């Protein structure tokens, strides 16, 4: 019973392609996040949604487009993939936007050839 | 914006020793400070957190201290075990509702 689940776990694709990563949480949380972890292990917030509304949008290329169809899902679509997009992408959720722990998914390792 | 610095970047200890990881933050409005442990190839997992109205918090072998005046907080692990080996991240939650992570500390506990 994974609390925050992401699919796929691995994604290997060519430069220029478009791909999506899906995330679902069964914790009943209101807030969801996307993080990028680069090859040096640095974790950086990309987006956050609260009750399906975008509340954090960091300096991310507009090739990245998040979508939250409902509170339990937050997907990430990436257009025109570039070599620099290679990273591990983590989805996370928290009960709400206050000082609550964030629970991470297992990550999606994206490799661009 | 918020900047979180974390030291050391690597830490090697013998089993049974204590380990201390330190972080400083820049935004005085930050009010929540979690610590995450990430094992190789796994997700970050919360191990302990502290809020700005508390100076210290303990959970078995793990403790976190917070000095709001100096804007730094530390993770203390006592009686380290080989299974404590991992990368540890500190983070600070800013007034803009986002978590800013430190650069990580690779802890290696040798038997």
Coordinates of C-alpha atoms in Angstrom, one line a residue:
Chain A
X1 CA 0.0 0.0 0.0
X2 CA 2.4 2.7 -1.3
X3 CA 1.3 6.1 0.1
X4 CA 2.8 8.1 -2.8
X5 CA 3.2 6.2 -6.0
X6 CA 4.8 7.3 -9.2
X7 CA 4.9 5.8 -12.7
X8 CA 7.0 4.9 -14.5
X9 CA 10.0 4.1 -12.2
X10 CA 12.4 4.4 -15.1
X11 CA 12.0 6.4 -18.3
X12 CA 14.7 6.2 -21.1
X13 CA 13.9 8.3 -24.1
X14 CA 15.4 10.4 -27.0
X15 CA 16.1 14.1 -27.0
X16 CA 13.2 16.0 -28.4
X17 CA 10.5 13.6 -27.3
X18 CA 7.5 14.4 -25.0
X19 CA 6.9 12.3 -21.9
X20 CA 4.7 12.2 -18.8
X21 CA 5.2 11.1 -15.3
X22 CA 2.2 10.3 -13.1
X23 CA 1.8 10.6 -9.4
X24 CA -1.0 9.5 -7.0
X25 CA -1.3 9.7 -3.3
X26 CA -3.7 7.7 -1.1
X27 CA -3.1 9.7 2.1
X28 CA -6.0 12.1 1.7
X29 CA -3.5 15.0 1.5
X30 CA -4.4 18.4 0.1
X31 CA -1.0 19.4 -1.2
X32 CA 1.3 17.8 -3.8
X33 CA 4.8 18.6 -5.1
X34 CA 7.3 17.8 -7.8
X35 CA 11.0 17.9 -7.0
X36 CA 14.0 17.4 -9.3
X37 CA 17.1 15.7 -8.0
X38 CA 20.1 16.1 -10.2
X39 CA 23.2 14.0 -10.5
X40 CA 24.8 15.8 -7.5
X41 CA 21.8 14.7 -5.4
X42 CA 20.6 18.3 -5.0
X43 CA 16.8 18.4 -4.4
X44 CA 14.9 21.3 -5.7
X45 CA 11.2 22.1 -5.7
X46 CA 9.6 22.6 -9.1
X47 CA 5.9 22.9 -8.5
X48 CA 3.3 22.6 -5.8
X49 CA -0.5 22.3 -5.9
X50 CA -2.9 22.7 -3.1
X51 CA -6.4 21.4 -3.7
X52 CA -5.7 21.3 -7.5
X53 CA -4.5 24.9 -7.5
X54 CA -0.9 25.8 -8.5
X55 CA 0.7 27.6 -5.5
X56 CA 4.5 27.2 -6.2
X57 CA 6.0 27.5 -9.7
X58 CA 9.8 27.8 -9.5
X59 CA 12.0 28.9 -12.3
X60 CA 11.3 25.9 -14.5
X61 CA 11.3 26.0 -18.3
X62 CA 7.8 26.1 -19.7
X63 CA 8.4 22.8 -21.4
X64 CA 7.4 21.4 -18.0
X65 CA 3.7 21.5 -17.4
X66 CA 2.1 20.0 -14.3
X67 CA -1.5 19.0 -14.1
X68 CA -3.7 18.1 -11.1
X69 CA -7.0 16.5 -12.2
X70 CA -7.9 16.0 -8.5
X71 CA -6.3 16.3 -5.1
X72 CA -4.9 12.8 -5.2
X73 CA -3.1 13.1 -8.5
X74 CA -0.4 15.4 -9.9
X75 CA 1.1 14.6 -13.2
X76 CA 4.1 16.1 -14.9
X77 CA 4.4 16.5 -18.7
X78 CA 7.7 17.4 -20.3
X79 CA 7.9 18.6 -23.9
X80 CA 10.9 18.6 -26.2
X81 CA 13.2 16.7 -23.7
X82 CA 16.8 17.9 -23.4
X83 CA 19.9 16.2 -22.1
X84 CA 19.8 18.5 -19.0
X85 CA 16.4 17.1 -18.1
X86 CA 18.1 13.8 -17.0
X87 CA 17.5 13.5 -13.3
X88 CA 15.3 11.7 -10.7
X89 CA 11.9 13.4 -10.4
X90 CA 10.2 12.9 -7.0
X91 CA 6.6 13.5 -6.3
X92 CA 5.6 14.3 -2.7
X93 CA 2.5 15.2 -0.7
X94 CA 1.7 16.8 2.6
X95 CA -1.5 17.2 4.6
X96 CA -1.8 20.8 3.8
X97 CA 0.3 23.9 3.1
X98 CA 1.2 24.4 6.8
X99 CA 4.3 23.0 8.5
X100 CA 3.4 19.4 7.8
X101 CA 5.8 16.6 6.8
X102 CA 6.2 15.8 3.1
X103 CA 6.0 12.2 2.1
X104 CA 8.0 11.3 -1.1
X105 CA 7.3 8.8 -3.8
X106 CA 10.0 6.4 -5.0
X107 CA 11.0 8.7 -7.8
X108 CA 11.2 8.4 -11.6
X109 CA 14.6 8.2 -13.1
X110 CA 14.6 10.0 -16.4
X111 CA 17.5 9.4 -18.8
X112 CA 17.8 11.3 -22.1
X113 CA 19.8 9.7 -24.8
Chain B
X1 CA 15.2 33.8 -1.4
X2 CA 16.0 31.2 1.2
X3 CA 19.5 29.6 1.1
X4 CA 20.3 26.6 3.2
X5 CA 24.0 25.6 3.7
X6 CA 24.8 22.1 5.0
X7 CA 28.1 20.8 6.4
X8 CA 30.0 18.6 6.1
X9 CA 29.4 17.1 2.7
X10 CA 30.8 13.8 3.8
X11 CA 31.2 12.3 7.3
X12 CA 32.9 9.0 8.2
X13 CA 32.5 7.6 11.7
X14 CA 33.1 4.3 13.4
X15 CA 30.1 2.3 14.6
X16 CA 29.1 3.5 18.0
X17 CA 30.4 7.0 17.6
X18 CA 28.2 10.1 17.4
X19 CA 27.6 12.1 14.2
X20 CA 26.6 15.7 13.9
X21 CA 25.5 17.5 10.7
X22 CA 25.0 21.3 10.7
X23 CA 22.8 23.6 8.6
X24 CA 22.4 27.3 8.4
X25 CA 19.5 29.2 6.8
X26 CA 19.2 32.8 5.6
X27 CA 15.4 33.6 5.8
X28 CA 14.5 34.6 9.3
X29 CA 10.8 33.9 8.4
X30 CA 11.6 30.1 8.0
X31 CA 9.6 28.2 10.7
X32 CA 9.9 24.5 9.9
X33 CA 13.0 22.4 9.7
X34 CA 12.8 18.7 8.7
X35 CA 15.6 16.2 8.2
X36 CA 15.5 13.5 5.5
X37 CA 17.5 10.3 5.1
X38 CA 18.0 9.0 1.6
X39 CA 19.5 5.6 1.1
X40 CA 21.0 4.8 -2.3
X41 CA 18.4 4.6 -5.0
X42 CA 15.6 5.2 -2.6
X43 CA 13.3 8.1 -1.8
X44 CA 14.0 10.7 0.9
X45 CA 12.4 9.7 4.2
X46 CA 11.6 12.1 7.0
X47 CA 13.5 11.1 10.1
X48 CA 12.8 14.1 12.4
X49 CA 11.5 17.7 12.2
X50 CA 11.4 20.7 14.4
X51 CA 9.3 23.8 14.4
X52 CA 10.5 27.3 15.2
X53 CA 8.8 27.4 18.6
X54 CA 11.0 24.5 19.9
X55 CA 14.7 24.5 20.6
X56 CA 15.3 20.8 20.7
X57 CA 13.6 17.5 19.8
X58 CA 14.7 13.9 20.4
X59 CA 13.6 10.6 19.0
X60 CA 15.6 7.7 20.3
X61 CA 19.1 8.0 18.9
X62 CA 18.3 11.1 16.8
X63 CA 18.0 14.7 18.1
X64 CA 17.7 18.0 16.4
X65 CA 18.6 21.4 17.8
X66 CA 17.5 24.8 16.6
X67 CA 19.1 28.2 17.3
X68 CA 16.8 30.8 15.7
X69 CA 19.0 33.7 16.7
X70 CA 22.0 32.3 14.9
X71 CA 19.8 30.7 12.2
X72 CA 21.3 27.3 12.4
X73 CA 20.1 23.8 13.2
X74 CA 21.8 20.5 13.7
X75 CA 21.2 16.8 13.5
X76 CA 22.8 14.6 16.1
X77 CA 22.9 10.8 15.8
X78 CA 24.2 8.9 18.8
X79 CA 25.5 5.3 18.8
X80 CA 25.7 5.1 15.1
X81 CA 25.1 1.8 13.3
X82 CA 26.1 0.7 9.8
X83 CA 22.4 1.0 8.7
X84 CA 22.6 4.8 9.5
X85 CA 24.8 5.1 6.4
X86 CA 23.0 7.3 3.9
X87 CA 22.7 10.8 2.6
X88 CA 21.1 13.2 5.0
X89 CA 19.3 16.4 3.9
X90 CA 18.3 19.3 6.0
X91 CA 15.6 21.7 4.8
X92 CA 14.0 24.9 5.8
X93 CA 10.4 25.9 5.0
X94 CA 10.2 29.5 3.9
X95 CA 7.5 32.1 4.3
X96 CA 6.6 31.3 0.7
X97 CA 5.5 27.8 1.7
X98 CA 8.3 25.9 0.0
X99 CA 11.0 23.6 1.4
X100 CA 14.5 24.6 0.5
X101 CA 16.9 21.7 0.9
X102 CA 20.6 21.7 1.9
X103 CA 23.1 20.0 -0.4
X104 CA 23.3 16.8 1.6
X105 CA 25.7 15.0 3.8
X106 CA 26.9 11.5 2.9
X107 CA 27.3 9.6 6.2
X108 CA 29.4 6.5 6.2
X109 CA 29.4 4.3 9.4
X110 CA 32.1 1.7 9.4
X111 CA 31.7 -1.5 11.5

